[in-house]
Short mmCIF file of C-alpha atoms and ligand atoms in Angstrom, two decimals:
data_model
loop_
_atom_site.label_atom_id
_atom_site.label_comp_id
_atom_site.label_asym_id
_atom_site.label_seq_id
_atom_site.Cartn_x
_atom_site.Cartn_y
_atom_site.Cartn_z
CA MET T 1 11.30 29.32 2.02
CA ALA T 2 12.84 25.86 1.60
CA VAL T 3 10.86 22.84 0.12
CA PRO T 4 10.74 20.65 3.34
CA LYS T 5 12.12 17.33 3.16
CA LEU T 6 9.39 14.20 3.01
CA GLU T 7 9.34 13.50 6.45
CA LEU T 8 9.74 9.52 7.92
CA ARG T 9 7.34 8.16 10.43
CA LEU T 10 8.15 5.39 12.67
CA LEU T 11 6.26 1.85 12.23
CA GLY T 12 5.25 0.38 14.87
CA ASN T 13 7.68 -0.82 17.28
CA THR T 14 9.79 -1.89 14.47
CA GLY T 15 12.19 0.87 14.84
CA LEU T 16 11.87 1.32 10.89
CA LYS T 17 11.26 5.32 9.83
CA LEU T 18 9.40 5.06 6.54
CA SER T 19 9.06 7.88 3.92
CA SER T 20 5.29 9.37 4.43
CA VAL T 21 5.07 8.81 0.64
CA GLY T 22 5.71 5.36 0.17
CA PHE T 23 5.96 4.08 -3.57
CA GLY T 24 3.44 1.08 -4.34
CA ALA T 25 5.00 -0.93 -6.88
CA SER T 26 1.83 -2.52 -8.58
CA PRO T 27 2.02 -0.33 -11.79
CA LEU T 28 5.32 -1.61 -12.48
CA GLY T 29 3.94 -5.03 -13.50
CA SER T 30 1.61 -3.41 -16.03
CA VAL T 31 -1.91 -3.07 -13.63
CA PHE T 32 -2.97 0.21 -14.74
CA GLY T 33 -1.77 0.04 -18.04
CA PRO T 34 1.19 -0.76 -19.45
CA VAL T 35 5.28 0.13 -18.00
CA SER T 36 8.48 0.17 -20.04
CA GLU T 37 11.49 -0.75 -17.85
CA SER T 38 13.11 2.35 -18.64
CA ASP T 39 9.99 4.29 -17.32
CA ALA T 40 9.86 1.80 -14.36
CA VAL T 41 13.82 2.54 -13.55
CA ALA T 42 13.43 6.02 -13.96
CA SER T 43 10.43 6.24 -11.32
CA VAL T 44 12.49 4.51 -8.74
CA ARG T 45 15.12 6.86 -9.35
CA GLU T 46 12.96 9.17 -8.88
CA ALA T 47 11.75 8.82 -6.17
CA PHE T 48 15.24 8.45 -4.26
CA ARG T 49 16.04 11.49 -5.60
CA LEU T 50 12.99 12.76 -3.87
CA GLY T 51 13.36 11.05 -0.56
CA ILE T 52 10.58 7.97 -0.73
CA ASN T 53 12.63 4.78 1.02
CA PHE T 54 9.40 3.05 0.79
CA PHE T 55 8.94 0.47 -1.70
CA ASP T 56 5.80 -2.56 -1.81
CA THR T 57 5.43 -5.18 -4.58
CA SER T 58 4.10 -9.01 -4.25
CA PRO T 59 4.63 -11.33 -6.41
CA TYR T 60 1.31 -11.31 -7.66
CA TYR T 61 1.21 -8.42 -9.17
CA GLY T 62 1.45 -8.40 -12.92
CA GLY T 63 2.34 -12.01 -12.82
CA THR T 64 5.72 -11.65 -10.63
CA LEU T 65 6.52 -8.23 -13.12
CA SER T 66 6.65 -6.14 -10.53
CA GLU T 67 9.09 -7.44 -8.63
CA LYS T 68 11.10 -8.06 -11.08
CA MET T 69 11.04 -4.47 -12.18
CA LEU T 70 11.48 -2.87 -8.75
CA GLY T 71 14.77 -5.27 -8.49
CA LYS T 72 15.51 -3.98 -11.94
CA GLY T 73 15.29 -0.19 -10.55
CA LEU T 74 16.71 -0.51 -7.53
CA LYS T 75 19.73 -2.11 -8.34
CA ALA T 76 19.93 0.60 -11.35
CA VAL T 77 20.02 3.41 -8.60
CA GLY T 78 22.73 1.59 -6.49
CA VAL T 79 21.41 3.39 -2.95
CA PRO T 80 22.98 1.26 -0.69
CA ARG T 81 20.89 -1.49 0.67
CA ASN T 82 20.49 -0.12 4.50
CA GLU T 83 18.66 3.71 3.13
CA TYR T 84 15.67 1.81 1.90
CA ILE T 85 12.63 -0.20 2.70
CA VAL T 86 11.22 -2.78 0.48
CA SER T 87 8.05 -4.80 1.41
CA THR T 88 6.89 -7.85 -0.83
CA LYS T 89 4.23 -10.28 0.17
CA CYS T 90 3.24 -14.51 0.02
CA GLY T 91 0.54 -16.75 -0.47
CA ARG T 92 -1.01 -14.88 -3.41
CA TYR T 93 -0.04 -15.91 -6.99
CA ARG T 94 -1.60 -14.98 -10.71
CA GLU T 95 -2.47 -19.22 -10.41
CA GLY T 96 -3.99 -18.46 -7.19
CA PHE T 97 -3.83 -18.38 -3.03
CA ASP T 98 -1.86 -20.59 -1.09
CA PHE T 99 -1.01 -20.05 1.96
CA SER T 100 0.53 -23.79 2.98
CA ALA T 101 3.97 -22.47 5.05
CA GLU T 102 5.75 -24.86 2.11
CA ARG T 103 4.71 -22.76 -0.20
CA VAL T 104 5.46 -19.11 1.43
CA THR T 105 8.87 -20.35 2.28
CA LYS T 106 9.63 -21.10 -1.17
CA SER T 107 8.08 -18.30 -1.91
CA ILE T 108 10.53 -15.70 -0.39
CA ASP T 109 13.66 -17.47 -2.58
CA GLU T 110 12.13 -16.69 -5.48
CA SER T 111 10.63 -12.93 -4.70
CA LEU T 112 14.51 -12.21 -2.92
CA GLU T 113 15.78 -13.62 -6.49
CA ARG T 114 13.53 -11.28 -8.77
CA LEU T 115 13.96 -8.29 -6.11
CA GLN T 116 17.89 -9.28 -6.51
CA LEU T 117 18.22 -8.30 -2.54
CA ASP T 118 19.54 -10.86 -0.01
CA TYR T 119 16.53 -10.10 2.25
CA VAL T 120 13.33 -8.01 2.51
CA ASP T 121 12.27 -6.27 5.43
CA ILE T 122 8.50 -6.81 5.50
CA PHE T 123 7.18 -10.00 3.98
CA GLN T 124 3.69 -9.93 4.08
CA CYS T 125 0.64 -12.42 4.12
CA HIS T 126 -1.26 -11.09 0.93
CA ASP T 127 -4.94 -10.60 0.96
CA ILE T 128 -6.03 -13.02 3.90
CA GLU T 129 -9.53 -12.50 3.22
CA PHE T 130 -9.04 -15.13 0.37
CA GLY T 131 -7.54 -17.32 2.85
CA SER T 132 -8.30 -19.44 6.14
CA LEU T 133 -7.51 -16.93 8.87
CA ASP T 134 -6.70 -20.05 11.34
CA GLN T 135 -4.32 -21.30 8.96
CA ILE T 136 -2.63 -18.07 8.45
CA VAL T 137 -2.41 -17.87 12.94
CA ASN T 138 -1.65 -21.62 13.27
CA GLU T 139 0.38 -22.35 10.17
CA THR T 140 1.76 -19.43 7.45
CA ILE T 141 2.71 -16.83 10.52
CA PRO T 142 5.34 -19.47 12.04
CA ALA T 143 5.92 -20.64 9.02
CA LEU T 144 7.35 -16.65 8.21
CA GLN T 145 9.15 -16.48 11.97
CA LYS T 146 11.40 -19.02 10.82
CA LEU T 147 12.71 -16.94 7.69
CA LYS T 148 12.51 -14.49 10.27
CA GLU T 149 15.59 -15.76 12.54
CA ALA T 150 17.10 -16.98 9.30
CA GLY T 151 17.61 -13.60 8.07
CA LYS T 152 15.83 -13.80 4.73
CA ILE T 153 13.06 -10.89 6.21
CA ARG T 154 13.24 -8.34 9.53
CA PHE T 155 9.60 -8.07 9.77
CA ILE T 156 6.32 -9.72 9.64
CA GLY T 157 2.97 -8.29 8.28
CA ILE T 158 -0.24 -9.27 6.77
CA THR T 159 -2.63 -7.05 4.31
CA GLY T 160 -6.28 -7.38 3.21
CA LEU T 161 -9.47 -5.17 2.51
CA PRO T 162 -11.83 -6.59 5.47
CA LEU T 163 -10.50 -4.36 8.66
CA GLU T 164 -11.81 -7.15 11.03
CA ILE T 165 -9.30 -9.45 9.11
CA PHE T 166 -6.82 -7.52 11.32
CA THR T 167 -8.42 -8.45 14.31
CA TYR T 168 -8.94 -12.01 14.07
CA VAL T 169 -5.54 -12.27 13.47
CA LEU T 170 -4.32 -10.14 16.22
CA ASP T 171 -6.10 -11.24 18.81
CA ARG T 172 -5.25 -14.91 18.16
CA VAL T 173 -0.99 -14.62 17.95
CA PRO T 174 1.16 -13.65 20.69
CA PRO T 175 2.31 -9.70 21.18
CA GLY T 176 4.72 -8.63 18.77
CA THR T 177 4.41 -11.47 15.79
CA VAL T 178 2.86 -9.60 13.31
CA ASP T 179 4.76 -6.19 13.59
CA VAL T 180 2.79 -4.83 10.55
CA ILE T 181 -0.70 -4.55 8.84
CA LEU T 182 -1.43 -3.46 5.23
CA SER T 183 -4.74 -1.55 4.64
CA TYR T 184 -5.97 -0.38 0.75
CA CYS T 185 -8.82 1.81 0.29
CA HIS T 186 -9.90 2.24 3.92
CA TYR T 187 -8.10 5.73 4.41
CA SER T 188 -9.31 7.58 1.24
CA ILE T 189 -11.73 10.38 1.31
CA ASN T 190 -14.09 8.55 0.19
CA ASP T 191 -13.95 6.10 2.99
CA SER T 192 -12.50 6.28 6.04
CA THR T 193 -13.12 3.41 8.25
CA LEU T 194 -9.46 2.19 9.06
CA GLU T 195 -9.59 5.46 11.46
CA ASP T 196 -12.14 3.21 14.06
CA LEU T 197 -9.14 0.68 13.77
CA MET T 198 -6.31 3.05 14.87
CA PRO T 199 -6.69 2.92 18.77
CA TYR T 200 -6.91 -1.05 18.79
CA LEU T 201 -3.29 -1.13 16.35
CA LYS T 202 -1.49 1.63 18.25
CA ASN T 203 -2.43 -0.11 21.86
CA LYS T 204 -0.96 -3.25 20.41
CA GLY T 205 2.13 -1.78 18.96
CA VAL T 206 1.49 -2.80 15.06
CA GLY T 207 2.81 -0.48 12.53
CA VAL T 208 0.14 0.57 9.98
CA ILE T 209 0.71 1.22 6.42
CA SER T 210 -2.00 2.62 4.18
CA ALA T 211 -2.55 2.07 0.51
CA SER T 212 -4.14 3.33 -2.68
CA PRO T 213 -4.85 6.93 -0.98
CA LEU T 214 -6.66 7.17 -4.87
CA ALA T 215 -8.81 4.51 -3.90
CA MET T 216 -7.26 2.57 -6.78
CA GLY T 217 -7.98 4.97 -9.62
CA LEU T 218 -11.10 5.92 -8.55
CA LEU T 219 -9.58 9.38 -7.15
CA THR T 220 -7.74 10.33 -10.26
CA GLU T 221 -8.51 12.23 -13.60
CA LEU T 222 -8.15 8.96 -15.52
CA GLY T 223 -11.01 7.49 -13.95
CA PRO T 224 -9.97 3.73 -12.30
CA PRO T 225 -9.46 0.34 -14.78
CA GLU T 226 -11.76 -1.65 -15.79
CA TRP T 227 -11.17 -4.59 -13.18
CA HIS T 228 -12.06 -1.67 -10.43
CA PRO T 229 -14.67 -3.54 -8.15
CA ALA T 230 -16.74 -0.49 -6.98
CA SER T 231 -20.18 -0.36 -7.86
CA SER T 232 -21.06 1.92 -10.54
CA GLU T 233 -22.45 5.04 -7.93
CA LEU T 234 -19.21 4.65 -6.19
CA LYS T 235 -17.64 5.33 -9.35
CA SER T 236 -20.18 8.02 -10.83
CA ALA T 237 -19.66 9.81 -7.76
CA CYS T 238 -15.58 9.61 -7.25
CA GLN T 239 -16.13 10.89 -11.13
CA THR T 240 -18.44 13.88 -10.33
CA ALA T 241 -15.68 15.11 -7.59
CA ALA T 242 -12.66 14.78 -10.02
CA ALA T 243 -14.37 16.39 -12.92
CA TYR T 244 -15.51 18.98 -10.16
CA CYS T 245 -12.21 20.36 -8.81
CA LYS T 246 -10.25 20.00 -12.32
CA GLU T 247 -13.37 22.95 -13.35
CA LYS T 248 -12.15 24.50 -10.67
CA GLY T 249 -8.44 24.35 -11.09
CA LYS T 250 -7.24 21.95 -8.69
CA ASN T 251 -6.12 18.05 -9.04
CA ILE T 252 -8.48 15.38 -7.06
CA SER T 253 -5.54 13.46 -6.41
CA LYS T 254 -3.35 15.39 -4.68
CA LEU T 255 -6.38 16.10 -2.47
CA ALA T 256 -6.51 12.67 -1.93
CA MET T 257 -2.73 12.57 -1.30
CA GLN T 258 -2.64 15.36 1.46
CA TYR T 259 -6.26 14.28 2.45
CA SER T 260 -4.42 10.45 3.60
CA LEU T 261 -1.00 12.56 4.99
CA SER T 262 -2.67 14.09 7.53
CA ASN T 263 -3.33 11.26 9.59
CA LYS T 264 -0.21 10.83 11.50
CA ASP T 265 -0.78 7.01 12.80
CA ILE T 266 -0.26 6.19 9.29
CA SER T 267 3.39 5.39 8.63
CA SER T 268 3.46 5.70 4.83
CA VAL T 269 0.68 6.14 2.65
CA LEU T 270 1.32 4.03 -0.50
CA VAL T 271 0.52 5.09 -3.37
CA GLY T 272 0.98 3.29 -6.54
CA MET T 273 3.25 5.26 -9.67
CA ASN T 274 4.47 4.12 -12.78
CA SER T 275 6.54 7.48 -14.06
CA VAL T 276 8.59 10.19 -12.98
CA LYS T 277 5.56 12.71 -13.40
CA GLN T 278 3.26 10.81 -10.90
CA VAL T 279 6.35 10.20 -8.68
CA VAL T 280 7.13 13.86 -8.41
CA GLU T 281 3.12 15.06 -8.31
CA ASN T 282 3.07 12.60 -5.15
CA VAL T 283 5.88 14.19 -3.24
CA ALA T 284 4.50 17.90 -4.22
CA ALA T 285 1.59 17.01 -2.53
CA ALA T 286 3.10 15.96 0.58
CA THR T 287 5.65 19.18 0.91
CA GLU T 288 2.93 21.40 0.01
CA VAL T 289 0.24 20.19 2.78
CA ALA T 290 3.34 19.66 5.13
CA LEU T 291 3.82 23.65 4.44
CA PHE T 292 0.57 24.81 3.88
CA GLY T 293 -2.03 22.02 5.65
CA LYS T 294 -5.17 20.91 3.77
CA ASP T 295 -7.22 22.44 0.93
CA GLN T 296 -9.73 22.66 3.53
CA GLU T 297 -12.42 24.38 1.26
CA THR T 298 -11.94 21.84 -1.73
CA LEU T 299 -11.64 19.19 0.78
CA SER T 300 -15.27 19.87 2.29
CA GLU T 301 -17.13 20.38 -1.52
CA VAL T 302 -15.60 16.99 -2.08
CA GLU T 303 -16.52 15.54 0.87
CA ALA T 304 -19.90 16.66 0.36
CA ILE T 305 -20.33 15.07 -3.09
CA LEU T 306 -19.01 11.87 -2.27
CA LYS T 307 -21.43 11.99 1.07
CA PRO T 308 -23.85 9.52 -0.95
CA VAL T 309 -21.24 6.63 -0.83
CA LYS T 310 -19.26 7.29 2.28
CA ASN T 311 -17.34 4.49 3.25
CA GLN T 312 -18.98 2.13 0.91
CA THR T 313 -16.94 -0.57 0.16
CA TRP T 314 -17.18 -3.69 -1.76
CA PRO T 315 -16.75 -7.57 -1.08
CA SER T 316 -13.31 -9.29 -1.13
CA GLY T 317 -12.43 -12.79 -0.05
CA ILE T 318 -14.61 -15.96 0.51
CA GLN T 319 -18.28 -15.04 0.82
CA HIS T 320 -19.79 -17.20 3.04
CA SER T 321 -24.36 -16.90 1.89
P1 NAD K 1 -3.81 3.52 -5.90
O1 NAD K 1 -4.98 4.44 -5.06
O2 NAD K 1 -2.40 4.20 -4.87
O3 NAD K 1 -3.62 4.60 -7.45
C1 NAD K 1 -2.94 4.35 -7.99
C2 NAD K 1 -3.30 4.97 -9.48
O4 NAD K 1 -3.41 6.29 -9.56
C3 NAD K 1 -2.52 4.52 -10.84
O5 NAD K 1 -3.07 4.02 -12.30
C4 NAD K 1 -1.25 5.50 -10.86
O6 NAD K 1 -0.92 5.18 -11.81
C5 NAD K 1 -2.48 6.85 -10.67
N1 NAD K 1 -1.52 7.15 -10.21
C6 NAD K 1 -0.47 7.31 -9.10
N2 NAD K 1 -0.48 8.99 -8.75
C7 NAD K 1 -1.30 9.92 -9.58
C8 NAD K 1 -1.54 11.25 -9.49
N3 NAD K 1 -0.87 12.20 -9.01
N4 NAD K 1 -1.89 11.69 -10.63
C9 NAD K 1 -2.65 10.63 -11.09
N5 NAD K 1 -2.63 9.50 -11.37
C10 NAD K 1 -1.61 8.94 -10.04
O7 NAD K 1 -3.90 2.30 -5.82
P2 NAD K 1 -2.37 0.79 -6.28
O8 NAD K 1 -1.61 0.86 -7.11
O9 NAD K 1 -3.69 -0.38 -5.87
O10 NAD K 1 -2.12 1.44 -4.32
C11 NAD K 1 -1.00 1.59 -3.93
C12 NAD K 1 -0.08 0.60 -3.56
O11 NAD K 1 -0.59 -0.45 -2.34
C13 NAD K 1 0.11 -0.98 -4.96
O12 NAD K 1 1.03 -0.61 -5.74
C14 NAD K 1 0.20 -1.32 -3.65
O13 NAD K 1 1.80 -1.74 -3.57
C15 NAD K 1 0.03 -1.52 -2.32
N6 NAD K 1 -1.54 -2.46 -2.34
C16 NAD K 1 -1.72 -3.53 -1.84
C17 NAD K 1 -2.68 -4.44 -1.40
C18 NAD K 1 -2.80 -4.93 -0.88
O14 NAD K 1 -1.64 -5.78 0.11
N7 NAD K 1 -3.88 -6.45 -0.32
C19 NAD K 1 -3.82 -3.94 -1.56
C20 NAD K 1 -3.56 -2.09 -2.59
C21 NAD K 1 -2.79 -1.40 -2.70
#
């Protein structure tokens, strides 16, 4: 049987068609452990070979290292620019947050230089819950619209953890101003709350990217990095689920990828990758689920293990007491 091609999915009203598996480049900033330049380039090359056309980064990841590594990878592989989609972000930096019009306007030029590109397809305000949402609406997004007119970016996005930030902003900007939202850790086996927002986003014609299908490492055999913000209860439940899968000869990461990919309203499932092996495994998870569907038996068992922590999240952003 021929292996199906990685599916392309339309992103809201943008006309962009994203590969269902997107390449999250935060690991290229050595955020999940050191990554060599040759491994970074090889991962990007393998991604293209297997049909991935969407790459996401930020100046924040590894203090600009992720953007530089991705830029080197894209250049080394040499695919024509109109055949792939790059998103990066603004407003969050190693030094802190700054969503002012002045800073984000400067930010795009810095990112383009590091990425060695003339434009990015999607430019996103990064983790807006750490800023003033009214500033995002009244100052940051208008500044991004000017960058759109200047041809430095094609589409505008917002990202963050709490789901209510998206409705707050989208309710206050003219229709068609924000093209995309990037949500993370809310469409994984342990937390599927993004689902509730889907009808609203669809109605607005806003494209949906869902990141961190492996819950930033919780749904991996290796477990999460030191800095992971989940409670010890959530970490331990995920560890138990991973061990259960392993014992059964299954892989929790594959199961988690397939869970996220099954929701077709998500245009791209953005998974962080730093090796050829991970690229191969994650694309194989997608092609396999397209052919055979989900492993419902193991999924139900894992869902039962994770039931006590289902939809448990963690605080993010400015905390109001
Ligand atoms: P993730 O859930 O994708 O997990 C990444 C971790 O899983 C890394 O350690 C990676 O090496 C590992 N991994 C990947 N494939 C694997 C496999 N097949 N088997 C075992 N381990 C595997 O979390 P993430 O990287 O944080 O999220 C994905 C991407 O989404 C990021 O790189 C970033 O581009 C984006 N993102 C954006 C935001 C935001 O804008 N606020 C937040 C989170 C993520």
